[in-house]
């Protein structure tokens, strides 16, 4: 009887253990804040496939899809912030500039397909309540809603003011390469 119980428990244990652990599906949407800070000759860009900020350069050779940079005038005044791709490939198209956050959120939510259009090298200038289409280096698409931008001269290092920029955005990525969301 003891052998039957032990055998029964072993069968239940083996059958009850599910070794098929499904991989976590890639993140395809979210909200994030990116800045233009350079630390130890490294910056952070945003990668849609990673769904997060990625230090660049990095040992995994992951290229971000976009970097945030600060636009300055000839007089070195701060003009604003913009996105740039890592590879000089036209990647950005401004789709809409809305007057308020509610209208921008509605437009972003209802945007189900990106237009088949040409793309610009830079997303310039970035402003709140803009909707941008992004085509990354792998010819996959994303849409962005700019929630907030900030740019100023950072004087925290004495005698070495540095342009600093920040942008918060909502994003939605289509990893299958279509323009549909």
PDB file of C-alpha atoms in Angstrom:
ATOM      1  CA  UNK A   1       0.000   0.000   0.000  1.00  0.00           C
ATOM      2  CA  UNK A   2       2.862   2.336   0.829  1.00  0.00           C
ATOM      3  CA  UNK A   3       4.373   1.788  -2.642  1.00  0.00           C
ATOM      4  CA  UNK A   4       1.040   2.586  -4.300  1.00  0.00           C
ATOM      5  CA  UNK A   5       0.731   5.878  -2.413  1.00  0.00           C
ATOM      6  CA  UNK A   6       4.321   6.867  -3.230  1.00  0.00           C
ATOM      7  CA  UNK A   7       3.806   5.939  -6.888  1.00  0.00           C
ATOM      8  CA  UNK A   8       0.537   7.891  -6.966  1.00  0.00           C
ATOM      9  CA  UNK A   9       2.223  10.981  -5.439  1.00  0.00           C
ATOM     10  CA  UNK A  10       5.084  10.771  -7.946  1.00  0.00           C
ATOM     11  CA  UNK A  11       2.641  10.603 -10.866  1.00  0.00           C
ATOM     12  CA  UNK A  12       0.670  13.582  -9.508  1.00  0.00           C
ATOM     13  CA  UNK A  13       3.884  15.541  -8.973  1.00  0.00           C
ATOM     14  CA  UNK A  14       5.185  14.843 -12.481  1.00  0.00           C
ATOM     15  CA  UNK A  15       1.868  15.564 -14.176  1.00  0.00           C
ATOM     16  CA  UNK A  16       1.240  18.636 -12.012  1.00  0.00           C
ATOM     17  CA  UNK A  17       4.543  20.291 -12.881  1.00  0.00           C
ATOM     18  CA  UNK A  18       4.257  22.386 -16.004  1.00  0.00           C
ATOM     19  CA  UNK A  19       7.723  22.954 -17.385  1.00  0.00           C
ATOM     20  CA  UNK A  20       6.400  24.943 -20.318  1.00  0.00           C
ATOM     21  CA  UNK A  21       7.116  28.486 -19.219  1.00  0.00           C
ATOM     22  CA  UNK A  22       5.927  30.869 -21.897  1.00  0.00           C
ATOM     23  CA  UNK A  23       8.254  33.759 -22.710  1.00  0.00           C
ATOM     24  CA  UNK A  24       7.053  37.168 -21.666  1.00  0.00           C
ATOM     25  CA  UNK A  25       5.540  38.883 -24.701  1.00  0.00           C
ATOM     26  CA  UNK A  26       7.381  42.030 -25.781  1.00  0.00           C
ATOM     27  CA  UNK A  27       6.116  45.293 -24.372  1.00  0.00           C
ATOM     28  CA  UNK A  28       4.360  47.225 -27.132  1.00  0.00           C
ATOM     29  CA  UNK A  29       3.088  50.326 -25.352  1.00  0.00           C
ATOM     30  CA  UNK A  30       3.715  52.553 -22.390  1.00  0.00           C
ATOM     31  CA  UNK A  31       4.835  55.946 -21.171  1.00  0.00           C
ATOM     32  CA  UNK A  32       8.411  57.008 -20.559  1.00  0.00           C
ATOM     33  CA  UNK A  33      10.603  60.037 -19.962  1.00  0.00           C
ATOM     34  CA  UNK A  34      13.904  60.406 -21.796  1.00  0.00           C
ATOM     35  CA  UNK A  35      16.614  63.016 -21.313  1.00  0.00           C
ATOM     36  CA  UNK A  36      19.680  64.267 -23.132  1.00  0.00           C
ATOM     37  CA  UNK A  37      22.171  63.700 -20.324  1.00  0.00           C
ATOM     38  CA  UNK A  38      25.565  62.210 -21.232  1.00  0.00           C
ATOM     39  CA  UNK A  39      27.395  60.412 -18.405  1.00  0.00           C
ATOM     40  CA  UNK A  40      30.844  58.853 -18.890  1.00  0.00           C
ATOM     41  CA  UNK A  41      30.528  59.301 -22.662  1.00  0.00           C
ATOM     42  CA  UNK A  42      27.278  57.306 -22.695  1.00  0.00           C
ATOM     43  CA  UNK A  43      23.734  58.435 -23.278  1.00  0.00           C
ATOM     44  CA  UNK A  44      20.376  56.710 -23.188  1.00  0.00           C
ATOM     45  CA  UNK A  45      18.087  56.253 -26.137  1.00  0.00           C
ATOM     46  CA  UNK A  46      14.692  54.599 -26.404  1.00  0.00           C
ATOM     47  CA  UNK A  47      14.291  51.149 -27.976  1.00  0.00           C
ATOM     48  CA  UNK A  48      10.812  50.047 -29.048  1.00  0.00           C
ATOM     49  CA  UNK A  49      11.818  46.378 -29.196  1.00  0.00           C
ATOM     50  CA  UNK A  50      13.146  46.577 -25.613  1.00  0.00           C
ATOM     51  CA  UNK A  51      10.255  48.761 -24.469  1.00  0.00           C
ATOM     52  CA  UNK A  52      12.619  50.886 -22.417  1.00  0.00           C
ATOM     53  CA  UNK A  53      15.577  53.226 -22.306  1.00  0.00           C
ATOM     54  CA  UNK A  54      18.838  51.645 -23.451  1.00  0.00           C
ATOM     55  CA  UNK A  55      22.303  52.880 -22.567  1.00  0.00           C
ATOM     56  CA  UNK A  56      24.374  53.581 -25.664  1.00  0.00           C
ATOM     57  CA  UNK A  57      26.878  52.297 -26.492  1.00  0.00           C
ATOM     58  CA  UNK A  58      26.264  48.978 -24.745  1.00  0.00           C
ATOM     59  CA  UNK A  59      27.834  45.512 -24.655  1.00  0.00           C
ATOM     60  CA  UNK A  60      24.699  43.864 -26.145  1.00  0.00           C
ATOM     61  CA  UNK A  61      24.978  46.019 -29.312  1.00  0.00           C
ATOM     62  CA  UNK A  62      21.373  47.180 -28.943  1.00  0.00           C
ATOM     63  CA  UNK A  63      20.790  50.306 -30.999  1.00  0.00           C
ATOM     64  CA  UNK A  64      18.100  52.594 -29.626  1.00  0.00           C
ATOM     65  CA  UNK A  65      15.461  53.757 -32.095  1.00  0.00           C
ATOM     66  CA  UNK A  66      15.689  57.382 -31.020  1.00  0.00           C
ATOM     67  CA  UNK A  67      17.764  59.809 -29.001  1.00  0.00           C
ATOM     68  CA  UNK A  68      16.659  63.072 -27.433  1.00  0.00           C
ATOM     69  CA  UNK A  69      18.809  66.089 -28.264  1.00  0.00           C
ATOM     70  CA  UNK A  70      18.655  69.790 -27.413  1.00  0.00           C
ATOM     71  CA  UNK A  71      18.302  72.344 -30.193  1.00  0.00           C
ATOM     72  CA  UNK A  72      20.322  75.522 -29.713  1.00  0.00           C
ATOM     73  CA  UNK A  73      20.492  78.737 -31.714  1.00  0.00           C
ATOM     74  CA  UNK A  74      23.605  80.300 -33.243  1.00  0.00           C
ATOM     75  CA  UNK A  75      23.825  82.413 -30.070  1.00  0.00           C
ATOM     76  CA  UNK A  76      23.786  79.195 -27.982  1.00  0.00           C
ATOM     77  CA  UNK A  77      20.297  79.892 -26.637  1.00  0.00           C
ATOM     78  CA  UNK A  78      18.041  76.889 -25.993  1.00  0.00           C
ATOM     79  CA  UNK A  79      15.387  76.483 -28.700  1.00  0.00           C
ATOM     80  CA  UNK A  80      13.839  73.184 -27.553  1.00  0.00           C
ATOM     81  CA  UNK A  81      14.287  69.426 -27.891  1.00  0.00           C
ATOM     82  CA  UNK A  82      14.049  66.969 -30.764  1.00  0.00           C
ATOM     83  CA  UNK A  83      14.379  63.278 -31.577  1.00  0.00           C
ATOM     84  CA  UNK A  84      17.132  61.910 -33.785  1.00  0.00           C
ATOM     85  CA  UNK A  85      17.606  58.339 -35.057  1.00  0.00           C
ATOM     86  CA  UNK A  86      20.932  56.544 -34.477  1.00  0.00           C
ATOM     87  CA  UNK A  87      21.579  55.860 -38.153  1.00  0.00           C
ATOM     88  CA  UNK A  88      20.668  59.028 -40.100  1.00  0.00           C
ATOM     89  CA  UNK A  89      17.720  57.195 -41.669  1.00  0.00           C
ATOM     90  CA  UNK A  90      14.549  59.307 -42.073  1.00  0.00           C
ATOM     91  CA  UNK A  91      12.380  58.035 -39.230  1.00  0.00           C
ATOM     92  CA  UNK A  92       9.847  60.659 -38.116  1.00  0.00           C
ATOM     93  CA  UNK A  93       6.607  62.183 -39.409  1.00  0.00           C
ATOM     94  CA  UNK A  94       4.526  64.738 -37.520  1.00  0.00           C
ATOM     95  CA  UNK A  95       0.899  63.630 -37.821  1.00  0.00           C
ATOM     96  CA  UNK A  96      -0.873  66.211 -35.663  1.00  0.00           C
ATOM     97  CA  UNK A  97      -0.364  69.143 -33.307  1.00  0.00           C
ATOM     98  CA  UNK A  98      -3.379  69.409 -30.991  1.00  0.00           C
ATOM     99  CA  UNK A  99      -4.373  72.303 -28.741  1.00  0.00           C
ATOM    100  CA  UNK A 100      -4.927  70.369 -25.514  1.00  0.00           C
ATOM    101  CA  UNK A 101      -4.107  67.076 -23.795  1.00  0.00           C
ATOM    102  CA  UNK A 102      -7.629  65.618 -24.107  1.00  0.00           C
ATOM    103  CA  UNK A 103      -7.723  66.156 -27.874  1.00  0.00           C
ATOM    104  CA  UNK A 104      -4.210  64.739 -28.225  1.00  0.00           C
ATOM    105  CA  UNK A 105      -5.077  61.643 -26.159  1.00  0.00           C
ATOM    106  CA  UNK A 106      -8.234  61.055 -28.215  1.00  0.00           C
ATOM    107  CA  UNK A 107      -6.355  61.434 -31.509  1.00  0.00           C
ATOM    108  CA  UNK A 108      -3.617  59.074 -30.309  1.00  0.00           C
ATOM    109  CA  UNK A 109      -6.113  56.463 -29.079  1.00  0.00           C
ATOM    110  CA  UNK A 110      -8.187  56.562 -32.264  1.00  0.00           C
ATOM    111  CA  UNK A 111      -5.179  56.470 -34.614  1.00  0.00           C
ATOM    112  CA  UNK A 112      -5.464  52.880 -35.849  1.00  0.00           C
ATOM    113  CA  UNK A 113      -3.180  53.043 -38.887  1.00  0.00           C
ATOM    114  CA  UNK A 114      -0.195  55.195 -39.767  1.00  0.00           C
ATOM    115  CA  UNK A 115      -0.223  56.762 -43.224  1.00  0.00           C
ATOM    116  CA  UNK A 116       2.011  55.439 -45.986  1.00  0.00           C
ATOM    117  CA  UNK A 117       4.177  58.526 -46.293  1.00  0.00           C
ATOM    118  CA  UNK A 118       7.713  59.821 -46.376  1.00  0.00           C
ATOM    119  CA  UNK A 119       9.606  60.348 -43.152  1.00  0.00           C
ATOM    120  CA  UNK A 120      11.906  63.135 -41.984  1.00  0.00           C
ATOM    121  CA  UNK A 121      15.342  62.720 -40.463  1.00  0.00           C
ATOM    122  CA  UNK A 122      14.473  64.558 -37.240  1.00  0.00           C
ATOM    123  CA  UNK A 123      11.403  65.029 -35.065  1.00  0.00           C
ATOM    124  CA  UNK A 124      11.890  68.773 -34.817  1.00  0.00           C
ATOM    125  CA  UNK A 125      10.652  70.601 -32.831  1.00  0.00           C
ATOM    126  CA  UNK A 126       9.027  68.432 -30.161  1.00  0.00           C
ATOM    127  CA  UNK A 127       6.048  70.113 -28.496  1.00  0.00           C
ATOM    128  CA  UNK A 128       3.388  68.962 -26.061  1.00  0.00           C
ATOM    129  CA  UNK A 129       0.278  67.387 -27.624  1.00  0.00           C
ATOM    130  CA  UNK A 130       2.005  66.349 -30.846  1.00  0.00           C
ATOM    131  CA  UNK A 131       1.439  62.946 -32.446  1.00  0.00           C
ATOM    132  CA  UNK A 132       4.430  61.502 -34.317  1.00  0.00           C
ATOM    133  CA  UNK A 133       4.813  58.420 -36.508  1.00  0.00           C
ATOM    134  CA  UNK A 134       8.152  56.619 -36.207  1.00  0.00           C
ATOM    135  CA  UNK A 135       9.688  54.136 -38.641  1.00  0.00           C
ATOM    136  CA  UNK A 136      12.669  52.436 -37.025  1.00  0.00           C
ATOM    137  CA  UNK A 137      15.799  50.929 -38.569  1.00  0.00           C
ATOM    138  CA  UNK A 138      14.036  47.541 -38.843  1.00  0.00           C
ATOM    139  CA  UNK A 139      11.139  49.109 -40.808  1.00  0.00           C
ATOM    140  CA  UNK A 140       8.748  48.651 -37.908  1.00  0.00           C
ATOM    141  CA  UNK A 141       6.366  51.383 -36.834  1.00  0.00           C
ATOM    142  CA  UNK A 142       5.355  53.223 -33.694  1.00  0.00           C
ATOM    143  CA  UNK A 143       3.202  56.164 -32.772  1.00  0.00           C
ATOM    144  CA  UNK A 144       4.120  58.710 -30.113  1.00  0.00           C
ATOM    145  CA  UNK A 145       2.146  61.252 -28.115  1.00  0.00           C
ATOM    146  CA  UNK A 146       4.374  63.970 -26.674  1.00  0.00           C
ATOM    147  CA  UNK A 147       3.157  64.658 -23.131  1.00  0.00           C
ATOM    148  CA  UNK A 148       5.813  67.090 -21.895  1.00  0.00           C
ATOM    149  CA  UNK A 149       9.050  68.730 -23.014  1.00  0.00           C
ATOM    150  CA  UNK A 150      11.615  70.750 -21.138  1.00  0.00           C
ATOM    151  CA  UNK A 151      14.918  72.319 -22.165  1.00  0.00           C
ATOM    152  CA  UNK A 152      17.327  74.608 -20.358  1.00  0.00           C
ATOM    153  CA  UNK A 153      20.986  75.357 -19.780  1.00  0.00           C
ATOM    154  CA  UNK A 154      22.187  73.164 -16.896  1.00  0.00           C
ATOM    155  CA  UNK A 155      24.646  75.160 -14.810  1.00  0.00           C
ATOM    156  CA  UNK A 156      25.212  72.520 -12.126  1.00  0.00           C
ATOM    157  CA  UNK A 157      28.826  72.090 -13.253  1.00  0.00           C
ATOM    158  CA  UNK A 158      30.597  75.356 -12.505  1.00  0.00           C
ATOM    159  CA  UNK A 159      32.012  77.150 -15.582  1.00  0.00           C
ATOM    160  CA  UNK A 160      30.581  74.464 -17.873  1.00  0.00           C
ATOM    161  CA  UNK A 161      26.905  75.087 -18.651  1.00  0.00           C
ATOM    162  CA  UNK A 162      25.445  72.253 -20.713  1.00  0.00           C
ATOM    163  CA  UNK A 163      22.183  72.131 -22.679  1.00  0.00           C
ATOM    164  CA  UNK A 164      19.747  69.737 -20.991  1.00  0.00           C
ATOM    165  CA  UNK A 165      16.491  68.428 -22.403  1.00  0.00           C
ATOM    166  CA  UNK A 166      13.749  66.071 -21.357  1.00  0.00           C
ATOM    167  CA  UNK A 167      10.635  64.677 -23.026  1.00  0.00           C
ATOM    168  CA  UNK A 168       7.846  62.489 -21.698  1.00  0.00           C
ATOM    169  CA  UNK A 169       5.854  60.530 -24.241  1.00  0.00           C
ATOM    170  CA  UNK A 170       3.249  57.820 -24.618  1.00  0.00           C
ATOM    171  CA  UNK A 171       4.122  55.185 -27.214  1.00  0.00           C
ATOM    172  CA  UNK A 172       2.596  52.278 -29.064  1.00  0.00           C
ATOM    173  CA  UNK A 173       4.778  49.931 -31.150  1.00  0.00           C
ATOM    174  CA  UNK A 174       3.820  47.459 -33.860  1.00  0.00           C
ATOM    175  CA  UNK A 175       6.503  44.693 -33.771  1.00  0.00           C
ATOM    176  CA  UNK A 176       5.087  42.833 -36.797  1.00  0.00           C
ATOM    177  CA  UNK A 177       6.083  45.581 -39.250  1.00  0.00           C
ATOM    178  CA  UNK A 178       2.588  46.718 -40.215  1.00  0.00           C
ATOM    179  CA  UNK A 179       1.348  50.278 -39.776  1.00  0.00           C
ATOM    180  CA  UNK A 180      -1.851  49.088 -38.046  1.00  0.00           C
ATOM    181  CA  UNK A 181      -2.512  49.397 -34.316  1.00  0.00           C
TER     182      UNK A 181
END
